Coordinates of C-alpha atoms (C1' of nucleotides) in Angstrom, one line a residue:
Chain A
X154 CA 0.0 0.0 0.0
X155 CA 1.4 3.1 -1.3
X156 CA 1.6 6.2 1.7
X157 CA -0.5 9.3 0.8
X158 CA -1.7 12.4 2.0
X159 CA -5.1 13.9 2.4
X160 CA -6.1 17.4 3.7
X161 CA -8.6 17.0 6.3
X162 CA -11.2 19.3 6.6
X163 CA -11.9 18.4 10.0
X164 CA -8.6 19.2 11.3
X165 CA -7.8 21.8 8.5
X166 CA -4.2 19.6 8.1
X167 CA -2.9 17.4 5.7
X168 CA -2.3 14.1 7.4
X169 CA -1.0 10.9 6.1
X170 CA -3.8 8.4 5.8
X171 CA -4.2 5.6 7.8
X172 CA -7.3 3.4 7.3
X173 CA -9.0 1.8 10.3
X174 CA -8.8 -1.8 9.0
X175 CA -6.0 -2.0 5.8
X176 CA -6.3 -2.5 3.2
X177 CA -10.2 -2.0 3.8
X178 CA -11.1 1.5 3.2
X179 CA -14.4 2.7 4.1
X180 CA -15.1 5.6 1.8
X181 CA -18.6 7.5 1.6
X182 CA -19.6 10.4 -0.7
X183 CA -22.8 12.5 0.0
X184 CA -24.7 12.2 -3.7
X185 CA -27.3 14.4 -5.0
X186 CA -30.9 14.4 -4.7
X187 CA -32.6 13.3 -7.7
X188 CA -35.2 15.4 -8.4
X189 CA -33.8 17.1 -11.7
X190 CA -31.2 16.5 -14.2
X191 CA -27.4 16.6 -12.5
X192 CA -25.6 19.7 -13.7
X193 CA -21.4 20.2 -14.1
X194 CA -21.2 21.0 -10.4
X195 CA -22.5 17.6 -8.9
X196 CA -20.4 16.3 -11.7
X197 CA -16.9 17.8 -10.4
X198 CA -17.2 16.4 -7.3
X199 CA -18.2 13.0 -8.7
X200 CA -15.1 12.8 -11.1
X201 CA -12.8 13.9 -8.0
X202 CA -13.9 10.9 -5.7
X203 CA -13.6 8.7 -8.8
X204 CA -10.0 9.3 -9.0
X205 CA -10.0 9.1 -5.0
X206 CA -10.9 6.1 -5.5
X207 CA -9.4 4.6 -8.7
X208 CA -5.8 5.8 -6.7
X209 CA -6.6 3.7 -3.6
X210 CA -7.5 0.9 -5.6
X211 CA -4.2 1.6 -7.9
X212 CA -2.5 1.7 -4.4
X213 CA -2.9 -1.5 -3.3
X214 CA -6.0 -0.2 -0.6
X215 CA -10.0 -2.1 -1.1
X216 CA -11.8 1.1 -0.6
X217 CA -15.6 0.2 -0.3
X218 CA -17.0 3.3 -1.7
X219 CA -20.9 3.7 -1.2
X220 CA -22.6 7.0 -2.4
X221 CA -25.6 7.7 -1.1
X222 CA -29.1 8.3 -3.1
X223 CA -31.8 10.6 -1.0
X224 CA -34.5 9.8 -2.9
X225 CA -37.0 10.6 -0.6
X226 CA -37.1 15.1 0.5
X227 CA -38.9 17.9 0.4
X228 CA -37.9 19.0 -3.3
X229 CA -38.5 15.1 -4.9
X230 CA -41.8 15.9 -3.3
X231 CA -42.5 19.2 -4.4
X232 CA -41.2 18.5 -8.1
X233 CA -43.4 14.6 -8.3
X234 CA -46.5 17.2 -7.1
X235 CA -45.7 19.9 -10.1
X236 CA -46.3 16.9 -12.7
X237 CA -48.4 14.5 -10.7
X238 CA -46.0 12.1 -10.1
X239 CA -44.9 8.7 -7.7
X240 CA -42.1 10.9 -5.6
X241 CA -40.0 7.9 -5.3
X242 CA -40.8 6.9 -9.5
X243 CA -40.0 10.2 -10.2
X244 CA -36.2 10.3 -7.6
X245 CA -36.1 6.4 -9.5
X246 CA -36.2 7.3 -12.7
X247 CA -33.3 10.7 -12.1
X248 CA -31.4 8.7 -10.3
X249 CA -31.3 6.1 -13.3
X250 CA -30.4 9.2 -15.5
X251 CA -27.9 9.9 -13.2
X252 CA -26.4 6.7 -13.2
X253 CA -26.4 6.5 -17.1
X254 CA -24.5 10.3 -16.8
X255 CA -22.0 8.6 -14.9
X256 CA -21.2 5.8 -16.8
X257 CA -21.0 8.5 -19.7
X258 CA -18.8 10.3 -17.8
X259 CA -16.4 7.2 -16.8
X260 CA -17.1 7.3 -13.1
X261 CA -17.5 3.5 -12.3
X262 CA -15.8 3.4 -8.9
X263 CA -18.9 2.8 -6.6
X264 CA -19.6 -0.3 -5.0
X265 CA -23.3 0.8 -3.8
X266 CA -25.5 3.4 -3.9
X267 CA -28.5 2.8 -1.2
X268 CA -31.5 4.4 -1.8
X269 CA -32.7 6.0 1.5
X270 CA -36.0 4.9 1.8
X271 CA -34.3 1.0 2.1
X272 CA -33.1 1.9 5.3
X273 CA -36.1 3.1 7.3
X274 CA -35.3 0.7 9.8
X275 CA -32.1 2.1 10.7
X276 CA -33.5 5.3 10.7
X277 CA -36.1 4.4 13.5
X278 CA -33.6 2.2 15.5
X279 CA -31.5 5.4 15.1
X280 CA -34.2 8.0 16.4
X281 CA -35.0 5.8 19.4
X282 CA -31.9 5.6 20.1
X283 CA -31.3 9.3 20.3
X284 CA -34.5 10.0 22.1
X285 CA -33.3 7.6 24.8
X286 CA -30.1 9.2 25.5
X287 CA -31.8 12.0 25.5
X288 CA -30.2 13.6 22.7
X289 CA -33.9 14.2 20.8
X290 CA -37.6 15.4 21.6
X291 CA -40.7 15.0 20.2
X292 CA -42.7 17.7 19.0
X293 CA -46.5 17.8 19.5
X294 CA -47.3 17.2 15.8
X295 CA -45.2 13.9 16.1
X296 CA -41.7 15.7 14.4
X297 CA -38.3 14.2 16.1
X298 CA -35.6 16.9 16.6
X299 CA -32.2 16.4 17.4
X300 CA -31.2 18.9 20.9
X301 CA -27.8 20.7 19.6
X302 CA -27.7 21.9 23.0
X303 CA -26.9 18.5 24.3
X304 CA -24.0 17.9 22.0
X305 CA -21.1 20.0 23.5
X306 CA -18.8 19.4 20.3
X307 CA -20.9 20.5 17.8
X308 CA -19.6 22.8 15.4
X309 CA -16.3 20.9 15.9
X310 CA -16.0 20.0 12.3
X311 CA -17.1 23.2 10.1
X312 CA -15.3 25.7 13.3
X313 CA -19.0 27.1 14.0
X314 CA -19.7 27.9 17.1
X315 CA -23.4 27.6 18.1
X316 CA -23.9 31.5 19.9
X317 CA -22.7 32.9 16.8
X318 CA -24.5 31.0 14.3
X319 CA -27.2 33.1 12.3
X320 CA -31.0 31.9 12.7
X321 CA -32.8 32.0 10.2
X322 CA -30.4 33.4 7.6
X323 CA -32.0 32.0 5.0
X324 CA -35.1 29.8 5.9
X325 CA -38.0 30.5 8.1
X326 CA -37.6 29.2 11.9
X327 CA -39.9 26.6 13.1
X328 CA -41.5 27.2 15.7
X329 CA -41.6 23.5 16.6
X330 CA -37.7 23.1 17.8
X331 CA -36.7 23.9 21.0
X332 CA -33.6 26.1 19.6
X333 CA -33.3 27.3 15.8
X334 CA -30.1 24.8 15.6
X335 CA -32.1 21.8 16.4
X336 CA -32.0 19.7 13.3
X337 CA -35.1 17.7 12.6
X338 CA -34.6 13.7 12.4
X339 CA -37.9 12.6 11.7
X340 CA -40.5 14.2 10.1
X341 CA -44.7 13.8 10.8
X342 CA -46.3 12.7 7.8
X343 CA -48.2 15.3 5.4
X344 CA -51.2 13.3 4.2
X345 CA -50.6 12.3 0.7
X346 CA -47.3 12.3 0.8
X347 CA -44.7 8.8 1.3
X348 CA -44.7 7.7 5.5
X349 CA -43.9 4.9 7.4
X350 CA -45.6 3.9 10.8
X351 CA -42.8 4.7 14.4
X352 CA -43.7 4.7 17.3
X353 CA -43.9 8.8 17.2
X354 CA -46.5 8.5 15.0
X355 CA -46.6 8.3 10.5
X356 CA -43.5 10.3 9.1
X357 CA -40.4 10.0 6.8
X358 CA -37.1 10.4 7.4
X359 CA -35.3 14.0 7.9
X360 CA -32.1 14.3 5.8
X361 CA -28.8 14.4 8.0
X362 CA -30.1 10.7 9.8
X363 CA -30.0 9.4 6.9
X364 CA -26.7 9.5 5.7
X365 CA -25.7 8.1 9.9
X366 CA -27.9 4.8 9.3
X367 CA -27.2 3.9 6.4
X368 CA -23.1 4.3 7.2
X369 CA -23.9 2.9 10.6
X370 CA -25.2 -0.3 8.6
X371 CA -23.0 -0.3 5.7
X372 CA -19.8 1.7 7.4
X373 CA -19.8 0.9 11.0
X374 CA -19.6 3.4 13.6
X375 CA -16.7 4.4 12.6
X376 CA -15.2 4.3 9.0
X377 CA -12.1 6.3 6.8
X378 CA -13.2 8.8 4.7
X379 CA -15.9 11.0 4.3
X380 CA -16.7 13.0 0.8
X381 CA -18.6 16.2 -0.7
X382 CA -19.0 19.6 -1.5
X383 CA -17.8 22.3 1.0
X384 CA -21.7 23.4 1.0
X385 CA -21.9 20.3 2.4
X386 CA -19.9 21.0 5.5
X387 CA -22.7 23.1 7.6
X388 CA -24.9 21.9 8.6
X389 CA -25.2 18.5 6.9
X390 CA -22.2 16.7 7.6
X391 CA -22.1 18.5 11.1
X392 CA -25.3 17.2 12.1
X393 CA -24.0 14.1 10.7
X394 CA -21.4 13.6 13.1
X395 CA -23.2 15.0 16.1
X396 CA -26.2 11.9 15.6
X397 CA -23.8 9.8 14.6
X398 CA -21.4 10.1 17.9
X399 CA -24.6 11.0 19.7
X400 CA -26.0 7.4 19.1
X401 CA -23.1 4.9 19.1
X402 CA -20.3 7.3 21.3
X403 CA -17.8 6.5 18.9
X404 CA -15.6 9.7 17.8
X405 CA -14.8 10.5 15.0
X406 CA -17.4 9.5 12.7
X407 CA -14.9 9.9 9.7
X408 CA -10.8 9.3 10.1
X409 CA -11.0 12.3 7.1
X410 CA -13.2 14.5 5.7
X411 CA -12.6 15.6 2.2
X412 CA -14.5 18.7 0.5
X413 CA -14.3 19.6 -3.3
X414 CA -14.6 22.9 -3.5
X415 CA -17.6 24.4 -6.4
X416 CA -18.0 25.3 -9.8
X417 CA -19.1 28.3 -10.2
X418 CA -21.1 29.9 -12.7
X419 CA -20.7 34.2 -13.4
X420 CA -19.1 34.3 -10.3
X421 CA -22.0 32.2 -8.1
X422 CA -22.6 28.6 -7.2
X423 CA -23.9 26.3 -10.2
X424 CA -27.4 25.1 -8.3
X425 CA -30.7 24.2 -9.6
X426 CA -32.3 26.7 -6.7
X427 CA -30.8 29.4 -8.5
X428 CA -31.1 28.2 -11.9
X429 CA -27.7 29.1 -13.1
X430 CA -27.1 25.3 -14.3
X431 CA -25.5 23.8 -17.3
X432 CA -27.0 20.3 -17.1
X433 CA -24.2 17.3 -17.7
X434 CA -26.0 15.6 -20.6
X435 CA -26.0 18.7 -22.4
X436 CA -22.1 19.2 -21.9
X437 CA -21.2 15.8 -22.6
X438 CA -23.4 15.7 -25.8
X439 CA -21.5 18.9 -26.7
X440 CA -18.2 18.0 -25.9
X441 CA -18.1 14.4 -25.0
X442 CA -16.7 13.2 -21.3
X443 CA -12.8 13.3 -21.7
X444 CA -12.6 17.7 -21.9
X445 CA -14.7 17.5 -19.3
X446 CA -12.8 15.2 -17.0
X447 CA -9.7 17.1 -17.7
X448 CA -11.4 20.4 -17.2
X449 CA -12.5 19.2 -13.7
X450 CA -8.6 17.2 -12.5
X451 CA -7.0 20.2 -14.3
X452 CA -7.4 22.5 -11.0
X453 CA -6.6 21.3 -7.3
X454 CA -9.8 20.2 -6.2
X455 CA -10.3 22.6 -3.3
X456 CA -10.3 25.8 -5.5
X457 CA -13.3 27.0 -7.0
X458 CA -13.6 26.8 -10.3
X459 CA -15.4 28.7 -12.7
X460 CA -17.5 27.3 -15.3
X461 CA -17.6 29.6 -18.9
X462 CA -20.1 27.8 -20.8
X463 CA -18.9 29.8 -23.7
X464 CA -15.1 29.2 -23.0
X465 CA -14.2 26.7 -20.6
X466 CA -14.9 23.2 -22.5
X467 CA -14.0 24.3 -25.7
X468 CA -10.2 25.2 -24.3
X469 CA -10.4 22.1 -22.6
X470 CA -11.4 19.9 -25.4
X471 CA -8.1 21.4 -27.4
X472 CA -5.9 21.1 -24.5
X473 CA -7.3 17.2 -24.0
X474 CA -6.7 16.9 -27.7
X475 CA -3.1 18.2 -27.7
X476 CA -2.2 15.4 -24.7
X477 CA -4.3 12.4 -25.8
X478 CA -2.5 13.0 -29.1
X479 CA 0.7 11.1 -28.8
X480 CA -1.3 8.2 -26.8
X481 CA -3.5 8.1 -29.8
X482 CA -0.6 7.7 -32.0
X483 CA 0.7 4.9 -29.9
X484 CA -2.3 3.0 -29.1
X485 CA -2.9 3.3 -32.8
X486 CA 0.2 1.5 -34.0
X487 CA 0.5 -1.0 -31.0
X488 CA -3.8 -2.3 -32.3
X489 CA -2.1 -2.5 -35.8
X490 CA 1.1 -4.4 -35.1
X491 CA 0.2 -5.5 -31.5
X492 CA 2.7 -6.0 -29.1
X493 CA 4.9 -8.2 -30.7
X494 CA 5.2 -6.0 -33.7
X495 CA 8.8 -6.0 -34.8
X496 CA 11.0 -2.7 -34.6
X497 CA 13.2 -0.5 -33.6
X498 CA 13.8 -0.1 -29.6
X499 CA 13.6 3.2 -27.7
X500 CA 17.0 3.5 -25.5
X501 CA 17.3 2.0 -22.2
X502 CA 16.9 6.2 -21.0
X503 CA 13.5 6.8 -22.8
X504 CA 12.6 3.5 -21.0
X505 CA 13.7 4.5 -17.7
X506 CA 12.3 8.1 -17.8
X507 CA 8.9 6.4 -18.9
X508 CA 9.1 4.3 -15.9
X509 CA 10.1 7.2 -13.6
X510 CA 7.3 9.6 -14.7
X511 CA 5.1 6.7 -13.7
X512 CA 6.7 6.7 -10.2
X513 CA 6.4 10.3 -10.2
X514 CA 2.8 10.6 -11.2
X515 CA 2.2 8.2 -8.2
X516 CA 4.2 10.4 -6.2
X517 CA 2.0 13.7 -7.0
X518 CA -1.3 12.3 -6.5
X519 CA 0.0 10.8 -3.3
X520 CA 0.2 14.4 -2.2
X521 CA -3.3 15.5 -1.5
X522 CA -4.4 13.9 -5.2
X523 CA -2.4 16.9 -6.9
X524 CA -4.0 16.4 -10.0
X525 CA -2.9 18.8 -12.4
X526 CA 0.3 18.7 -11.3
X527 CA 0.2 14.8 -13.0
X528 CA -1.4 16.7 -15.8
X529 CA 1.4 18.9 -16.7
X530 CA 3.9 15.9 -16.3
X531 CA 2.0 14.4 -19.0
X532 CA 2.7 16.9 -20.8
X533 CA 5.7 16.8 -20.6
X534 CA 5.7 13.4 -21.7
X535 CA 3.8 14.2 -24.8
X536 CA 6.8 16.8 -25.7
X537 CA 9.3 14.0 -24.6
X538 CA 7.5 11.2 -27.2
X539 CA 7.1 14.2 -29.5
X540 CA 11.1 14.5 -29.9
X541 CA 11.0 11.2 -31.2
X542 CA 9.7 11.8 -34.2
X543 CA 7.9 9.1 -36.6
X544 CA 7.2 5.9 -33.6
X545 CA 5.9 3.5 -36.8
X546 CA 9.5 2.6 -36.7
X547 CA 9.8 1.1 -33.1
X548 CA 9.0 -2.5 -31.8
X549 CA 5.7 -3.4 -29.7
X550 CA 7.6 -3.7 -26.6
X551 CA 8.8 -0.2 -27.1
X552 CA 5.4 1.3 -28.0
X553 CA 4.0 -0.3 -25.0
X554 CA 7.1 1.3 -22.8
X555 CA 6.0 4.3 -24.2
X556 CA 2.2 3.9 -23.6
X557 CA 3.2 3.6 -19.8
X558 CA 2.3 6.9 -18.5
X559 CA -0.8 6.9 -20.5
X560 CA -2.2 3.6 -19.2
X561 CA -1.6 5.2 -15.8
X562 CA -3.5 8.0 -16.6
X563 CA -6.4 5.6 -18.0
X564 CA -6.1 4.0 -14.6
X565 CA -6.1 6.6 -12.3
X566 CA -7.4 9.7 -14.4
X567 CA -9.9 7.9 -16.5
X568 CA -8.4 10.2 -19.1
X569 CA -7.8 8.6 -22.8
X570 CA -10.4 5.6 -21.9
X571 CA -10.1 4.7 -25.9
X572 CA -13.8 5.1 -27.2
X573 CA -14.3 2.2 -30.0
X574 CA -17.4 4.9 -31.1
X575 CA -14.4 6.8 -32.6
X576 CA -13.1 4.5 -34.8
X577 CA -15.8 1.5 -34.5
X578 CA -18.6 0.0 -35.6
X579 CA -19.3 -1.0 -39.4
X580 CA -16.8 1.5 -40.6
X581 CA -14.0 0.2 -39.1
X582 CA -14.2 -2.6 -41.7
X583 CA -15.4 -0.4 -45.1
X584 CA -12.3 2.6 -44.2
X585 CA -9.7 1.0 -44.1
X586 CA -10.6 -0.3 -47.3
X587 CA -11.4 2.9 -48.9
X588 CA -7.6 4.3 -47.3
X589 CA -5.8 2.2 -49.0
X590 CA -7.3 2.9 -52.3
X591 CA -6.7 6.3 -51.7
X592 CA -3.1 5.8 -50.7
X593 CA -2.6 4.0 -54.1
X594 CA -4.5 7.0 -55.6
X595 CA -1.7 9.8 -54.3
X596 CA 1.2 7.1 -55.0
X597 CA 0.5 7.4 -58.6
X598 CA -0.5 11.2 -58.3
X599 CA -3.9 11.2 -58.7
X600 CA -5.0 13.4 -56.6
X601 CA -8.2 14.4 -57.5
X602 CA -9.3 10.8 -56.7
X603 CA -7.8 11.1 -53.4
X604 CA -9.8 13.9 -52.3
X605 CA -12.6 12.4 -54.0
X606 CA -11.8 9.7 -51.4
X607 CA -11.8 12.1 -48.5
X608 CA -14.7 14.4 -49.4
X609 CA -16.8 11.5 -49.5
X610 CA -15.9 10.0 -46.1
X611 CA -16.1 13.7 -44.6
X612 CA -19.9 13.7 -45.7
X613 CA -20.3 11.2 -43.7
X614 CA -18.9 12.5 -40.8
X615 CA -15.6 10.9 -41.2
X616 CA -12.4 12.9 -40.2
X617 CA -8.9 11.7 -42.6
X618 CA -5.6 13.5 -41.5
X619 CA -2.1 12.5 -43.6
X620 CA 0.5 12.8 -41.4
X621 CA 3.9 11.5 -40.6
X622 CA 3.0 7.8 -39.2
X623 CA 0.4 7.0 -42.6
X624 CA -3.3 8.1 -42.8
X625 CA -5.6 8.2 -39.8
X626 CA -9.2 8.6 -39.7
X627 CA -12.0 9.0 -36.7
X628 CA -15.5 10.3 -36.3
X629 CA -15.7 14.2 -36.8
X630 CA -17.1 14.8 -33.2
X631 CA -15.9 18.4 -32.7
X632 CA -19.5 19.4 -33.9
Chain B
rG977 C1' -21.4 39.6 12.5
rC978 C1' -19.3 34.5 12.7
rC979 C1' -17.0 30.0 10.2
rG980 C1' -14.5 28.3 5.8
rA981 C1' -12.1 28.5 0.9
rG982 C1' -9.7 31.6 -2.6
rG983 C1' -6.8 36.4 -4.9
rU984 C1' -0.5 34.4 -9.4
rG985 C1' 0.6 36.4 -17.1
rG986 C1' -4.0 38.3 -22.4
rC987 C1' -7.1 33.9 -20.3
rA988 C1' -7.4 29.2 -17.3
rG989 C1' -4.6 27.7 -13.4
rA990 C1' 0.2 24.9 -10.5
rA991 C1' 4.5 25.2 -7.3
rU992 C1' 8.7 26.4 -4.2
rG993 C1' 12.4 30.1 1.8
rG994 C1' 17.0 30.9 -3.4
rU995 C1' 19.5 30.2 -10.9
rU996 C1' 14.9 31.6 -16.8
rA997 C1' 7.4 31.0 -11.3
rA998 C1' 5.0 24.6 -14.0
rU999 C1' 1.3 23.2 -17.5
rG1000 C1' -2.6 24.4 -20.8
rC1001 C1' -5.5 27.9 -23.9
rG1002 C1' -4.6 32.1 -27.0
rA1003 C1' -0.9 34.7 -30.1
rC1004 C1' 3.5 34.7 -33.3
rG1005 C1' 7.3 32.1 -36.2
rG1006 C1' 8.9 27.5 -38.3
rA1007 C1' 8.7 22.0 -39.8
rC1008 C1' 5.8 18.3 -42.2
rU1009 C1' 2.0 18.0 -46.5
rG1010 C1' 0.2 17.3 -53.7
rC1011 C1' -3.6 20.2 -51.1
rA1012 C1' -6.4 20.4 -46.6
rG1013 C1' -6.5 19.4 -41.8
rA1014 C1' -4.2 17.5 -37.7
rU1015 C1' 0.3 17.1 -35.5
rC1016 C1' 5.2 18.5 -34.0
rC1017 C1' 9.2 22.2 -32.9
rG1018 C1' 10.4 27.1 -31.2
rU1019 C1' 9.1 32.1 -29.2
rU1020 C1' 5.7 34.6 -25.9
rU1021 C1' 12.5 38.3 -21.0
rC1022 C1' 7.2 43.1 -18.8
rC1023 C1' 2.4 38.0 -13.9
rU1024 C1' 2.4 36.4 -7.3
rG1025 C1' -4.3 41.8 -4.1
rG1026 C1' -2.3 46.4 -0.6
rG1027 C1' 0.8 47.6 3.7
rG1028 C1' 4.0 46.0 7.5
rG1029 C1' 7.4 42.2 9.8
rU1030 C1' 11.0 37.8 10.1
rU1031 C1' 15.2 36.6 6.7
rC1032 C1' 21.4 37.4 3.3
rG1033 C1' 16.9 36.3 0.3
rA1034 C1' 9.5 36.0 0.7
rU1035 C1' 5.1 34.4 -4.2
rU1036 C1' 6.1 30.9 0.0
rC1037 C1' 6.5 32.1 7.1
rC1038 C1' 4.0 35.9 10.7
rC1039 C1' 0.7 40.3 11.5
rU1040 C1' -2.8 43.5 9.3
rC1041 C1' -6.1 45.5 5.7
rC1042 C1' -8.9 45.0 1.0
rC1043 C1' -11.6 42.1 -2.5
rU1044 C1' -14.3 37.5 -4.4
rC1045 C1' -16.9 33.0 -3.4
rG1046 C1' -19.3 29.4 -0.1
rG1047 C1' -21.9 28.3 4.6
rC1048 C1' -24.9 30.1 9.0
rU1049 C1' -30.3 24.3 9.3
rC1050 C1' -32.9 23.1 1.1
rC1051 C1' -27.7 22.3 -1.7
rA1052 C1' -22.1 18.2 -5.0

RNA sequence: GCCGAGGUGGCAGAAUGGUUAAUGCGACGGACUGCAGAUCCGUUUCCUGGGGGUUCGAUUCCCUCCCUCGGCUCCA
C-alpha cells in the first residue's frame, strides 16, 4: 500500500492516511438528490472521488466506496406534485439518468448506492436511540428533533460555534424546535405524501439521519473517509457527526473528511435553486466526457472553479486533444502491429524516464491527489515522445514502454479511456478499405481521386488526416 | 457579524524560503503535407491583491487590511 496524504477538513491539516482496517477503506460520498437532471457541479465532485478512489485501488487499498441516493425530501416531493408524479418513480427514474451520466462520464468506482428509503429501519432504530439518550424530543405534531444543546462538540467540524451562528439566515424558523439549531430527524407525515408507521407516529425520514444509518449499517460506527462539496460541510455533515457520535459514542465518525470545492457559474454557485445550471448531458453531448474530466482534474480540487459555458470546455477539449494526441498515435500502432510488432527499440533512458514519470505521477497524487500537477507531467511526456519523431519505426515492446504513463493516466485519471465509437462500428471494416485505395491513388498522383476519397468519407462524418505515421481517420465529433 | 475557501501572465490555473514562477489555452514564427487538416518544434524576458514584519533572500513564514466565493439548518 502506497503512503499518501489527504487534507482533512476536519482538522484543516494534511495528514498521512491511515485506514481503520487495511487495506479496507471505508469511503462514503454525499450524492445528489434526484429530483432534476445533474448539472457540471455535482459532476466535479463525482469525477474527484472517482479518482480518490481509482488511486486507492491503484494503491494496493480495497476502498468500499458507497454513495448515497436521497430519494426521498422535500424537493422530490415538491417536483413529483408539479407533474403529478410517484415521488419515489420520479427520484427512481433521475437517479437512473444519473447513473447513465456517470457511466458516460467514466465514473464507475462505486460499489453501492442505497436508496434512503431501504433503510427506514435504521433510521427508526437510530431516532429511538437518540431519544433515549436524551439527545432528541418530540414535538407535538409527532416531528423528532435532534437537541444541539446536548451535544457540547458541535460545530467541531465546520469551526461554527453555536452562539454565533445566524438563525434564520436564509429559511423560516420553526416554531416546533426547542432552539433554531435543532435539526429535525424525523419528520410527521403530510397526508398524501410517502410515510412509514414509528412509534412517534406516520413520518419519513429528515435528511442528515439518513446519511448516519445507512453508514452505521453499511460503514460501522466508525469508518475512513468521508466525501462532498464544502456546501456540504454546515450543517449537513455536522449534524451528521453530532447523531452519529450521539448514538453509538464512537468519535470521529470519519478518520478524514474531504471537501471539493464548487463550480461556479458568473461568479456564483452552479445550483438548480438558483437556476444558473449547465446540465451534464447537455455538456457531454457537446463536448463528449474526456474535456470534461480534464477540465474538472485540471485544478486542485479545493479551488473554486469557474465554469464559462462559452469558454471553458472548448479550451479544454483542445488542451485534452493536444495530450491524448501522442497516446493516440501509440495505441494506434501497437492495435495495428500489436505487441509483438517487430521494430526498432527506444534507448534503455526513454525506458527509464517512462518508468520514472510513472513513479512520479504516483508520487504527485499521493500528495493531497495533486491532480494537475500529473497533468502537466504528462505533458511533458507528450513533448518527450514528441522529440521522437515518426514511432511507426519502433517494436511493440517499445510502444508499450511508451504507452506507460498513459495507461496510468487511464487507470487513475480515467483520461484517454479509448472510445471504440471513434473509430468503430461497421466502418471500421469499409475505411480502411477505402484508405488504401486512396493511398494507391496519391502514389500514382492522382489526386483528384484522393480527395474524391476524403470528401466522400467527410460527408459522412468521417475525419482523414495524412500525417507522418500513414493516414488516420476517426469520427468528426468536434461538432 | 461568525465559520471556511480563494486572490498568481491576455485567459485558465500549479508550485517552491533561493538560478529563466510549471502546465494548458490564445498569439506569433517554423517544420511536415500534392492540397487540406491535424500534429510536431520554437518564441511569448514586462504576472504572485495592498501595507508592515522575520530573513542574506518572501510568491512561499508571521501580522494587518482590502476584494471574491461558499456556509450560517434546502444544496455536489
Amino acid at each position: 500500500m502506497r503512503r499518501f496524504h489527504v487534507y482533512d477538513s476536519r482538522t484543516r491539516e494534511t495528514r498521512v492516511f491511515a485506514p481503520i482496517t487495511p487495506p479496507r477503506v471505508g469511503m462514503y460520498v454525499c450524492g445528489m438528490t434526484p429530483y432534476s437532471a445533474a448539472h457540471v457541479g455535482h459532476a466535479r465532485t463525482m469525477v474527484f472521488f472517482d479518482v480518490v478512489a481509482r488511486a486507492l485501488r491503484r494503491w494496493g487499498y480495497r476502498p468500499f466506496y458507497v454513495q448515497n441516493v436521497t430519494n426521498l425530501d422535500d424537493k422530490v416531493i415538491a417536483r413529483a406534485a408539479d407533474s403529478g408524479d410517484d415521488p419515489l418513480a420520479l427520484a427512481d427514474r433521475q437517479f437512473r439518468d444519473y447513473l447513465a451520466s456517470m457511466e458516460r462520464l467514466g465514473v464507475r468506482s462505486v460499489n453501492l448506492y442505497p436508496y434512503a428509503t431501504d433503510y427506514v429501519p435504521e433510521i427508526l432504530a437510530q431516532v429511538r436511540v437518540l431519544i433515549e439518550k436524551g439527545f432528541a424530543y418530540r414535538s407535538d405534531d409527532g416531528s423528532v428533533y435532534f437537541e444541539v444543546a446536548k451535544f457540547p462538540t458541535y460545530g467541531s467540524l465546520s469551526g461554527q460555534r453555536r452562539e454565533e451562528l445566524r438563525p434564520g439566515a436564509r429559511l423560516e424558523l420553526d416554531p416546533r424546535k426547542r432552539a433554531p439549531e435543532d435539526f429535525v430527524i424525523w419528520k410527521a407525515a403530510t397526508p398524501g405524501e410517502p410515510s412509514w408507521e414509528s412509534p412517534w407516529g406516520p413520518g419519513r425520514p429528515g435528511w442528515h439521519i439518513e446519511d448516519t444509518a445507512m453508514t452505521g449499517r453499511l460503514l460501522g460506527d466508525r469508518y475512513d473517509l468521508h466525501g462532498g462539496g464544502v456546501d456540504l460541510i454546515f450543517p449537513h455533515h455536522e449534524a451528521e457527526v453530532a447523531l452519529a457520535e450521539s448514538a453509538t459514542g464512537v468519535a470521529p465518525l470519519a478518520n478524514y473528511w474531504m471537501h471539493g470545492g464548487l463550480l461556479l457559474l458568473e461568479g456564483t454557485k452552479m445550483s438548480k435553486s438558483l437556476g444558473n445550471v449547465a446540465v451534464l448531458d447537455a455538456v457531454l453531448d457537446e463536448y463528449g466526457p474526456m474535456p470534461l474530466r480534464l477540465y474538472y482534474l485540471n485544478v486542485s480540487y479545493r479551488s473554486p472553479l469557474e465554469f464559462d459555458p462559452a469558454r471553458s470546455l472548448v479550451e479544454a477539449r483542445e488542451a485534452y486533444d493536444r495530450l491524448a494526441q501522442p497516446a493516440q498515435r501509440i495505441a494506434e500502432l501497437l492495435e495495428r502491429g500489436g505487441a509483438d510488432r517487430e521494430g526498432e527499440e527506444i534507448s534503455e533512458g526513454v525506458e527509464a524516464e517512462a518508468d520514472d514519470l510513472v513513479e512520479r505521477l504516483d508520487t504527485l497524487l499521493a500528495d493531497d491527489f495533486a491532480t494537475r500537477e500529473a497533468i502537466a507531467a504528462l505533458y511533458g511526456w507528450g513533448r518527450r515522445v514528441g522529440e521522437l519523431g515518426s514511432l511507426a519505426r519502433y517494436s511493440g515492446a517499445s510502444l508499450e514502454s511508451l504507452y506507460g504513463p498513459y495507461e496510468w493516466a487511464e487507470e487513475v485519471l480515467g483520461l484517454f479511456v479509448r472510445d471504440a465509437s471513434r473509430t468503430g462500428g461497421a466502418w471500421s471494416e469499409i475505411v480502411p478499405v477505402l484508405l488504401e485505395a486512396r493511398a494507391r491513388a496519391r502514389a500514382r498522383g492522382d489526386f483528384a481521386e484522393a480527395d474524391r476519397i476524403r470528401d466522400a468519407l467527410a460527408a459522412r462524418g468521417i475525419r482523414v488526416q495524412d500525417g507522418a505515421d500513414g493516414t488516420r481517420w476517426e469520427f468528426d465529433t468536434s461538432g
